[in-house]
């Protein structure tokens, strides 16, 4: 598992998590100011360098690559502003999403999520 601290890029966290998890084939778990990437198979190990490169590619694609540093310490990758300026964007309302911690299945409906989770315990 790798934790990505997004405090300085909070407004683009949703876009970032989709891009990075796609690039490294990992299951994302969202938290308040960060997200966690887990492997699909428990025997696999996530390549931290691939995660860092994916974050840098995303920042470059939105023109912010030179304004942010991607710093790695143990199992945490932090995205820090070089100039102290955070990315500010108007928040786009996101529907409430429920994510399965076992396999990454996502749904907007809590009832569907609960039924899905129960399938893992049959």
Short mmCIF file of C-alpha atoms in Angstrom, two decimals:
data_model
loop_
_atom_site.label_atom_id
_atom_site.label_comp_id
_atom_site.label_asym_id
_atom_site.label_seq_id
_atom_site.Cartn_x
_atom_site.Cartn_y
_atom_site.Cartn_z
CA UNK A 1 0.00 0.00 0.00
CA UNK A 2 1.14 3.50 -0.83
CA UNK A 3 -0.42 6.64 0.66
CA UNK A 4 -0.51 9.80 -1.47
CA UNK A 5 -0.81 13.03 0.54
CA UNK A 6 -2.78 15.60 -1.52
CA UNK A 7 -3.10 18.54 0.89
CA UNK A 8 -1.63 21.04 -1.59
CA UNK A 9 -3.63 19.71 -4.56
CA UNK A 10 -6.92 18.98 -2.79
CA UNK A 11 -9.07 20.49 -5.55
CA UNK A 12 -7.74 18.07 -8.19
CA UNK A 13 -7.55 14.97 -5.96
CA UNK A 14 -10.48 13.23 -7.69
CA UNK A 15 -8.94 13.60 -11.14
CA UNK A 16 -5.50 12.62 -9.82
CA UNK A 17 -6.69 9.43 -8.12
CA UNK A 18 -8.42 8.23 -11.29
CA UNK A 19 -5.35 8.90 -13.44
CA UNK A 20 -2.77 7.39 -11.08
CA UNK A 21 -4.78 4.29 -10.16
CA UNK A 22 -5.35 3.63 -13.87
CA UNK A 23 -1.65 4.03 -14.69
CA UNK A 24 -0.40 1.70 -11.94
CA UNK A 25 -3.35 -0.76 -11.97
CA UNK A 26 -4.15 -0.28 -8.29
CA UNK A 27 -7.27 -0.02 -6.15
CA UNK A 28 -7.72 3.49 -4.72
CA UNK A 29 -9.24 4.29 -1.33
CA UNK A 30 -10.16 7.94 -0.79
CA UNK A 31 -9.62 9.76 2.48
CA UNK A 32 -9.98 13.42 3.48
CA UNK A 33 -6.62 14.80 2.32
CA UNK A 34 -5.08 11.71 0.78
CA UNK A 35 -5.72 8.49 -1.04
CA UNK A 36 -4.29 5.02 -0.65
CA UNK A 37 -3.33 2.72 -3.49
CA UNK A 38 -3.49 -1.04 -2.91
CA UNK A 39 -2.58 -3.88 -5.22
CA UNK A 40 -5.26 -5.99 -6.83
CA UNK A 41 -3.44 -9.17 -5.83
CA UNK A 42 -2.08 -9.38 -2.27
CA UNK A 43 1.13 -11.01 -3.52
CA UNK A 44 2.04 -8.05 -5.74
CA UNK A 45 3.97 -4.96 -4.68
CA UNK A 46 3.24 -1.49 -6.02
CA UNK A 47 6.15 0.19 -7.78
CA UNK A 48 6.58 3.51 -5.97
CA UNK A 49 8.61 4.95 -8.85
CA UNK A 50 5.73 4.24 -11.24
CA UNK A 51 3.33 6.01 -8.86
CA UNK A 52 5.64 9.04 -8.63
CA UNK A 53 6.07 9.19 -12.41
CA UNK A 54 2.30 8.98 -12.91
CA UNK A 55 1.72 11.86 -10.49
CA UNK A 56 4.37 13.95 -12.28
CA UNK A 57 2.82 13.15 -15.68
CA UNK A 58 -0.59 14.28 -14.43
CA UNK A 59 0.79 17.51 -12.99
CA UNK A 60 2.63 18.18 -16.26
CA UNK A 61 -0.55 17.54 -18.25
CA UNK A 62 -2.39 20.31 -16.38
CA UNK A 63 0.58 22.70 -16.56
CA UNK A 64 1.50 22.48 -12.86
CA UNK A 65 4.53 20.18 -13.06
CA UNK A 66 7.07 22.92 -12.30
CA UNK A 67 5.08 24.27 -9.34
CA UNK A 68 4.92 21.06 -7.29
CA UNK A 69 7.43 18.57 -5.90
CA UNK A 70 6.60 14.89 -5.47
CA UNK A 71 8.40 13.65 -2.35
CA UNK A 72 8.67 10.03 -1.26
CA UNK A 73 9.20 8.90 2.34
CA UNK A 74 8.75 5.21 3.21
CA UNK A 75 5.22 4.25 2.06
CA UNK A 76 3.99 7.84 1.66
CA UNK A 77 4.23 10.07 -1.39
CA UNK A 78 3.57 13.77 -0.73
CA UNK A 79 2.74 16.40 -3.33
CA UNK A 80 4.07 19.73 -2.07
CA UNK A 81 3.90 23.19 -3.52
CA UNK A 82 7.30 24.68 -4.27
CA UNK A 83 6.09 28.27 -4.02
CA UNK A 84 3.57 27.69 -1.22
CA UNK A 85 0.62 28.22 -3.58
CA UNK A 86 -2.05 25.53 -3.66
CA UNK A 87 -4.12 24.62 -6.72
CA UNK A 88 -7.46 26.38 -6.41
CA UNK A 89 -10.36 25.28 -8.59
CA UNK A 90 -14.07 25.67 -8.21
CA UNK A 91 -15.31 22.47 -6.58
CA UNK A 92 -17.36 20.27 -8.85
CA UNK A 93 -20.10 18.55 -6.88
CA UNK A 94 -19.24 14.86 -6.68
CA UNK A 95 -21.93 12.30 -5.98
CA UNK A 96 -21.38 10.24 -2.84
CA UNK A 97 -19.53 7.09 -3.86
CA UNK A 98 -19.18 3.86 -1.90
CA UNK A 99 -16.08 1.77 -2.57
CA UNK A 100 -15.52 -1.88 -1.69
CA UNK A 101 -12.30 -2.25 0.32
CA UNK A 102 -11.91 -5.82 -0.92
CA UNK A 103 -11.96 -5.34 -4.69
CA UNK A 104 -12.51 -1.66 -5.49
CA UNK A 105 -16.09 -1.99 -6.78
CA UNK A 106 -17.71 1.46 -6.70
CA UNK A 107 -21.35 2.49 -6.63
CA UNK A 108 -23.40 5.55 -5.73
CA UNK A 109 -25.93 3.45 -3.82
CA UNK A 110 -25.29 2.38 -0.23
CA UNK A 111 -27.72 -0.55 -0.44
CA UNK A 112 -25.96 -1.91 -3.52
CA UNK A 113 -22.58 -1.45 -1.80
CA UNK A 114 -23.71 -3.32 1.32
CA UNK A 115 -25.09 -6.20 -0.76
CA UNK A 116 -21.84 -6.36 -2.73
CA UNK A 117 -19.68 -6.50 0.42
CA UNK A 118 -21.76 -9.37 1.78
CA UNK A 119 -20.86 -11.40 -1.33
CA UNK A 120 -17.22 -11.42 -0.21
CA UNK A 121 -18.21 -13.27 2.96
CA UNK A 122 -20.29 -16.07 1.42
#
